[in-house]
Amino acid sequence: PVRRARRVGRCDLGLSVGQRPAVGGGLPADRQRPGDDRQTPARVQHALFDRMAAVTISETRLYHYRLPFVRPLKLKSQTLVEREGLLVQIADECGHVGWGEIAPLAGFNRDTLEQARVSAINVLRKLRGRELPELPHLLKNGMASAVDEANEPSVVLGIEMALLNLWGESQVCGFRRFLNASAPDSITCNGLLVGTTEEIIHAAQQMTSEGYVSLKLKVGSDSVEKEIARVEQLRSAIPTQVKLRLDANRSWDFKTA
């Protein structure tokens, strides 16, 4: 049985998933556009702050994942064949769930995955039974507003991500729609280009034919002159409207870039 929730959310508003509560107030009449009934971020925030009350974190879980790559990925001085990390799940008494991810990368993060795992387990254990911080405190102090614990950056990121998503879910609208009332349900992603120049150009042409509008090229493993030549060849081989991103993974200093 669901215990009494002190924060207004889906379970005690009787709303179904995707529905939003009616929001009153808003912009002055002279600043409203005719026919514009969208909930602006300011209106949503105002309404939700008025409705906020404490809610208790009832359950925390940590999942480990390991995803093999379709092809090896060279980053800086290492070649990756898989991506490994942790998924954080934090739930409240109403059954709302917030998700976060902890995925430190060797050579880039100062903490290892094992250190992050041990630290995350300790933090999640302490979160159980505590009240979810009010949003102003959560935005200002992050994880420290919920549990006073020094941790690795990757752990802080994952826990705070889960807490913010839980807050958004408990407020019906979701956190992305709290930040932007017109936030889309999906986003586009860029294609990733790795390999020899010939392989890169072939992959880029195939991706653009499939509808990709943005491509990311890994650079920094060769001389700057060769990298420039490769970029020029790629740029001339794909439509001009396709955006090209260059990712050196910290291999270049600012002047070189």
C-alpha positions as a Python dict, from the first residue, in 0.01 Angstrom:
ca = {
    (1, 'P'): (0, 0, 0),
    (2, 'V'): (118, 352, -78),
    (3, 'R'): (179, 556, 232),
    (4, 'R'): (45, 909, 256),
    (5, 'A'): (252, 1141, 38),
    (6, 'R'): (305, 1489, 172),
    (7, 'R'): (414, 1627, -165),
    (8, 'V'): (151, 1674, -431),
    (9, 'G'): (227, 1431, -712),
    (10, 'R'): (66, 1178, -943),
    (11, 'C'): (-39, 940, -668),
    (12, 'D'): (-246, 1193, -473),
    (13, 'L'): (-357, 1421, -756),
    (14, 'G'): (-520, 1135, -945),
    (15, 'L'): (-333, 1230, -1263),
    (16, 'S'): (-216, 981, -1521),
    (17, 'V'): (133, 972, -1667),
    (18, 'G'): (187, 1265, -1902),
    (19, 'Q'): (-86, 1483, -1751),
    (20, 'R'): (1, 1815, -1590),
    (21, 'P'): (-180, 1990, -1307),
    (22, 'A'): (-365, 2310, -1393),
    (23, 'V'): (-138, 2609, -1344),
    (24, 'G'): (-283, 2940, -1240),
    (25, 'G'): (-134, 3288, -1254),
    (26, 'G'): (140, 3346, -1510),
    (27, 'L'): (249, 3646, -1710),
    (28, 'P'): (68, 3981, -1698),
    (29, 'A'): (-203, 4016, -1963),
    (30, 'D'): (-6, 4280, -2156),
    (31, 'R'): (285, 4035, -2192),
    (32, 'Q'): (82, 3734, -2306),
    (33, 'R'): (54, 3646, -2673),
    (34, 'P'): (-294, 3567, -2812),
    (35, 'G'): (-348, 3191, -2833),
    (36, 'D'): (-34, 3113, -2636),
    (37, 'D'): (-149, 2880, -2359),
    (38, 'R'): (185, 2706, -2307),
    (39, 'Q'): (309, 2688, -1951),
    (40, 'T'): (620, 2903, -1939),
    (41, 'P'): (906, 2787, -1713),
    (42, 'A'): (834, 3076, -1475),
    (43, 'R'): (467, 2974, -1442),
    (44, 'V'): (550, 2607, -1393),
    (45, 'Q'): (818, 2689, -1137),
    (46, 'H'): (588, 2925, -947),
    (47, 'A'): (311, 2665, -932),
    (48, 'L'): (540, 2383, -827),
    (49, 'F'): (718, 2584, -558),
    (50, 'D'): (375, 2663, -412),
    (51, 'R'): (289, 2292, -405),
    (52, 'M'): (615, 2155, -269),
    (53, 'A'): (636, 1969, 59),
    (54, 'A'): (875, 1709, 191),
    (55, 'V'): (871, 1355, 53),
    (56, 'T'): (1066, 1058, 183),
    (57, 'I'): (1319, 853, -12),
    (58, 'S'): (1204, 497, 38),
    (59, 'E'): (1428, 289, -188),
    (60, 'T'): (1770, 311, -354),
    (61, 'R'): (1934, 70, -596),
    (62, 'L'): (2260, 49, -789),
    (63, 'Y'): (2297, -145, -1115),
    (64, 'H'): (2620, -233, -1294),
    (65, 'Y'): (2630, -238, -1677),
    (66, 'R'): (2888, -333, -1938),
    (67, 'L'): (2815, -256, -2304),
    (68, 'P'): (3045, -389, -2581),
    (69, 'F'): (3118, -154, -2871),
    (70, 'V'): (3042, -248, -3230),
    (71, 'R'): (3399, -146, -3312),
    (72, 'P'): (3698, -36, -3098),
    (73, 'L'): (3709, 333, -3005),
    (74, 'K'): (4044, 509, -2967),
    (75, 'L'): (4049, 783, -2703),
    (76, 'K'): (4366, 972, -2625),
    (77, 'S'): (4623, 703, -2538),
    (78, 'Q'): (4384, 408, -2501),
    (79, 'T'): (4150, 198, -2712),
    (80, 'L'): (3812, 104, -2568),
    (81, 'V'): (3618, -207, -2665),
    (82, 'E'): (3335, -158, -2412),
    (83, 'R'): (3179, 99, -2180),
    (84, 'E'): (3120, 19, -1818),
    (85, 'G'): (2936, 208, -1549),
    (86, 'L'): (2665, 220, -1282),
    (87, 'L'): (2297, 318, -1293),
    (88, 'V'): (2148, 485, -985),
    (89, 'Q'): (1781, 439, -898),
    (90, 'I'): (1617, 643, -620),
    (91, 'A'): (1245, 608, -541),
    (92, 'D'): (1003, 788, -310),
    (93, 'E'): (705, 659, -111),
    (94, 'C'): (468, 730, -399),
    (95, 'G'): (656, 509, -642),
    (96, 'H'): (816, 794, -838),
    (97, 'V'): (1164, 700, -961),
    (98, 'G'): (1470, 909, -1049),
    (99, 'W'): (1762, 770, -1250),
    (100, 'G'): (2127, 878, -1263),
    (101, 'E'): (2449, 743, -1413),
    (102, 'I'): (2798, 701, -1269),
    (103, 'A'): (3058, 619, -1535),
    (104, 'P'): (3415, 733, -1460),
    (105, 'L'): (3654, 675, -1751),
    (106, 'A'): (4013, 566, -1690),
    (107, 'G'): (4257, 831, -1804),
    (108, 'F'): (3997, 1107, -1775),
    (109, 'N'): (3846, 1073, -1428),
    (110, 'R'): (4049, 1064, -1108),
    (111, 'D'): (3829, 794, -952),
    (112, 'T'): (3801, 432, -1065),
    (113, 'L'): (3475, 248, -1120),
    (114, 'E'): (3536, 32, -813),
    (115, 'Q'): (3597, 337, -595),
    (116, 'A'): (3279, 491, -733),
    (117, 'R'): (3082, 173, -666),
    (118, 'V'): (3188, 151, -301),
    (119, 'S'): (3124, 522, -247),
    (120, 'A'): (2784, 515, -418),
    (121, 'I'): (2667, 218, -210),
    (122, 'N'): (2757, 409, 106),
    (123, 'V'): (2573, 724, -3),
    (124, 'L'): (2262, 541, -123),
    (125, 'R'): (2241, 353, 205),
    (126, 'K'): (2240, 684, 394),
    (127, 'L'): (1975, 835, 167),
    (128, 'R'): (1712, 574, 254),
    (129, 'G'): (1452, 716, 488),
    (130, 'R'): (1565, 1076, 439),
    (131, 'E'): (1351, 1352, 300),
    (132, 'L'): (1411, 1461, -57),
    (133, 'P'): (1551, 1818, -31),
    (134, 'E'): (1342, 2107, -157),
    (135, 'L'): (1448, 2214, -504),
    (136, 'P'): (1614, 2547, -407),
    (137, 'H'): (1842, 2361, -164),
    (138, 'L'): (1903, 2080, -413),
    (139, 'L'): (2000, 2321, -691),
    (140, 'K'): (2224, 2526, -462),
    (141, 'N'): (2397, 2254, -258),
    (142, 'G'): (2352, 1944, -472),
    (143, 'M'): (2400, 1609, -304),
    (144, 'A'): (2523, 1779, 14),
    (145, 'S'): (2167, 1900, 74),
    (146, 'A'): (2057, 1537, 115),
    (147, 'V'): (2359, 1368, 271),
    (148, 'D'): (2678, 1519, 408),
    (149, 'E'): (2934, 1297, 240),
    (150, 'A'): (3257, 1379, 53),
    (151, 'N'): (3266, 1185, -272),
    (152, 'E'): (3425, 1145, -612),
    (153, 'P'): (3290, 1380, -883),
    (154, 'S'): (3137, 1094, -1084),
    (155, 'V'): (2940, 977, -778),
    (156, 'V'): (2818, 1328, -696),
    (157, 'L'): (2706, 1370, -1058),
    (158, 'G'): (2513, 1043, -1066),
    (159, 'I'): (2343, 1089, -729),
    (160, 'E'): (2245, 1449, -801),
    (161, 'M'): (2112, 1345, -1143),
    (162, 'A'): (1889, 1085, -980),
    (163, 'L'): (1769, 1324, -707),
    (164, 'L'): (1677, 1595, -958),
    (165, 'N'): (1497, 1347, -1182),
    (166, 'L'): (1311, 1209, -881),
    (167, 'W'): (1208, 1561, -785),
    (168, 'G'): (1075, 1622, -1136),
    (169, 'E'): (885, 1294, -1147),
    (170, 'S'): (727, 1362, -807),
    (171, 'Q'): (601, 1696, -943),
    (172, 'V'): (420, 1534, -1238),
    (173, 'C'): (582, 1747, -1506),
    (174, 'G'): (928, 1587, -1505),
    (175, 'F'): (1250, 1779, -1444),
    (176, 'R'): (1316, 1869, -1808),
    (177, 'R'): (974, 2032, -1835),
    (178, 'F'): (1033, 2218, -1512),
    (179, 'L'): (1339, 2375, -1677),
    (180, 'N'): (1163, 2420, -2011),
    (181, 'A'): (787, 2375, -2044),
    (182, 'S'): (834, 2312, -2418),
    (183, 'A'): (1108, 2049, -2378),
    (184, 'P'): (1081, 1776, -2647),
    (185, 'D'): (1027, 1409, -2570),
    (186, 'S'): (1333, 1310, -2773),
    (187, 'I'): (1657, 1463, -2902),
    (188, 'T'): (1873, 1394, -3205),
    (189, 'C'): (2222, 1250, -3167),
    (190, 'N'): (2536, 1287, -3377),
    (191, 'G'): (2715, 1013, -3568),
    (192, 'L'): (3062, 912, -3445),
    (193, 'L'): (3350, 887, -3694),
    (194, 'V'): (3666, 685, -3623),
    (195, 'G'): (3919, 498, -3836),
    (196, 'T'): (4126, 575, -4145),
    (197, 'T'): (4040, 868, -4371),
    (198, 'E'): (3878, 632, -4623),
    (199, 'E'): (3673, 461, -4349),
    (200, 'I'): (3569, 795, -4204),
    (201, 'I'): (3450, 935, -4537),
    (202, 'H'): (3261, 616, -4622),
    (203, 'A'): (3091, 611, -4280),
    (204, 'A'): (3009, 983, -4299),
    (205, 'Q'): (2842, 948, -4640),
    (206, 'Q'): (2641, 651, -4518),
    (207, 'M'): (2531, 837, -4204),
    (208, 'T'): (2423, 1147, -4394),
    (209, 'S'): (2222, 929, -4632),
    (210, 'E'): (2047, 785, -4324),
    (211, 'G'): (1949, 1133, -4206),
    (212, 'Y'): (2223, 1235, -3963),
    (213, 'V'): (2261, 1615, -3953),
    (214, 'S'): (2563, 1627, -3720),
    (215, 'L'): (2883, 1417, -3719),
    (216, 'K'): (3161, 1401, -3461),
    (217, 'L'): (3516, 1322, -3571),
    (218, 'K'): (3778, 1200, -3327),
    (219, 'V'): (4103, 1395, -3375),
    (220, 'G'): (4429, 1441, -3189),
    (221, 'S'): (4596, 1107, -3262),
    (222, 'D'): (4803, 1243, -3554),
    (223, 'S'): (4993, 1561, -3638),
    (224, 'V'): (4787, 1878, -3665),
    (225, 'E'): (4874, 1910, -4035),
    (226, 'K'): (4743, 1561, -4111),
    (227, 'E'): (4434, 1620, -3901),
    (228, 'I'): (4358, 1941, -4093),
    (229, 'A'): (4394, 1759, -4424),
    (230, 'R'): (4162, 1482, -4303),
    (231, 'V'): (3900, 1734, -4191),
    (232, 'E'): (3916, 1914, -4525),
    (233, 'Q'): (3866, 1586, -4713),
    (234, 'L'): (3571, 1496, -4493),
    (235, 'R'): (3414, 1839, -4519),
    (236, 'S'): (3422, 1825, -4899),
    (237, 'A'): (3268, 1475, -4902),
    (238, 'I'): (2949, 1554, -4708),
    (239, 'P'): (2667, 1807, -4760),
    (240, 'T'): (2742, 2158, -4637),
    (241, 'Q'): (2434, 2163, -4411),
    (242, 'V'): (2570, 1870, -4208),
    (243, 'K'): (2749, 1999, -3897),
    (244, 'L'): (3095, 1865, -3816),
    (245, 'R'): (3227, 1844, -3460),
    (246, 'L'): (3590, 1779, -3368),
    (247, 'D'): (3673, 1595, -3046),
    (248, 'A'): (4041, 1580, -2944),
    (249, 'N'): (3978, 1425, -2601),
    (250, 'R'): (4224, 1666, -2435),
    (251, 'S'): (4504, 1572, -2676),
    (252, 'W'): (4546, 1937, -2782),
    (253, 'D'): (4615, 2243, -2577),
    (254, 'F'): (4408, 2556, -2638),
    (255, 'K'): (4659, 2715, -2876),
    (256, 'T'): (4682, 2403, -3092),
    (257, 'A'): (4305, 2369, -3109),
}
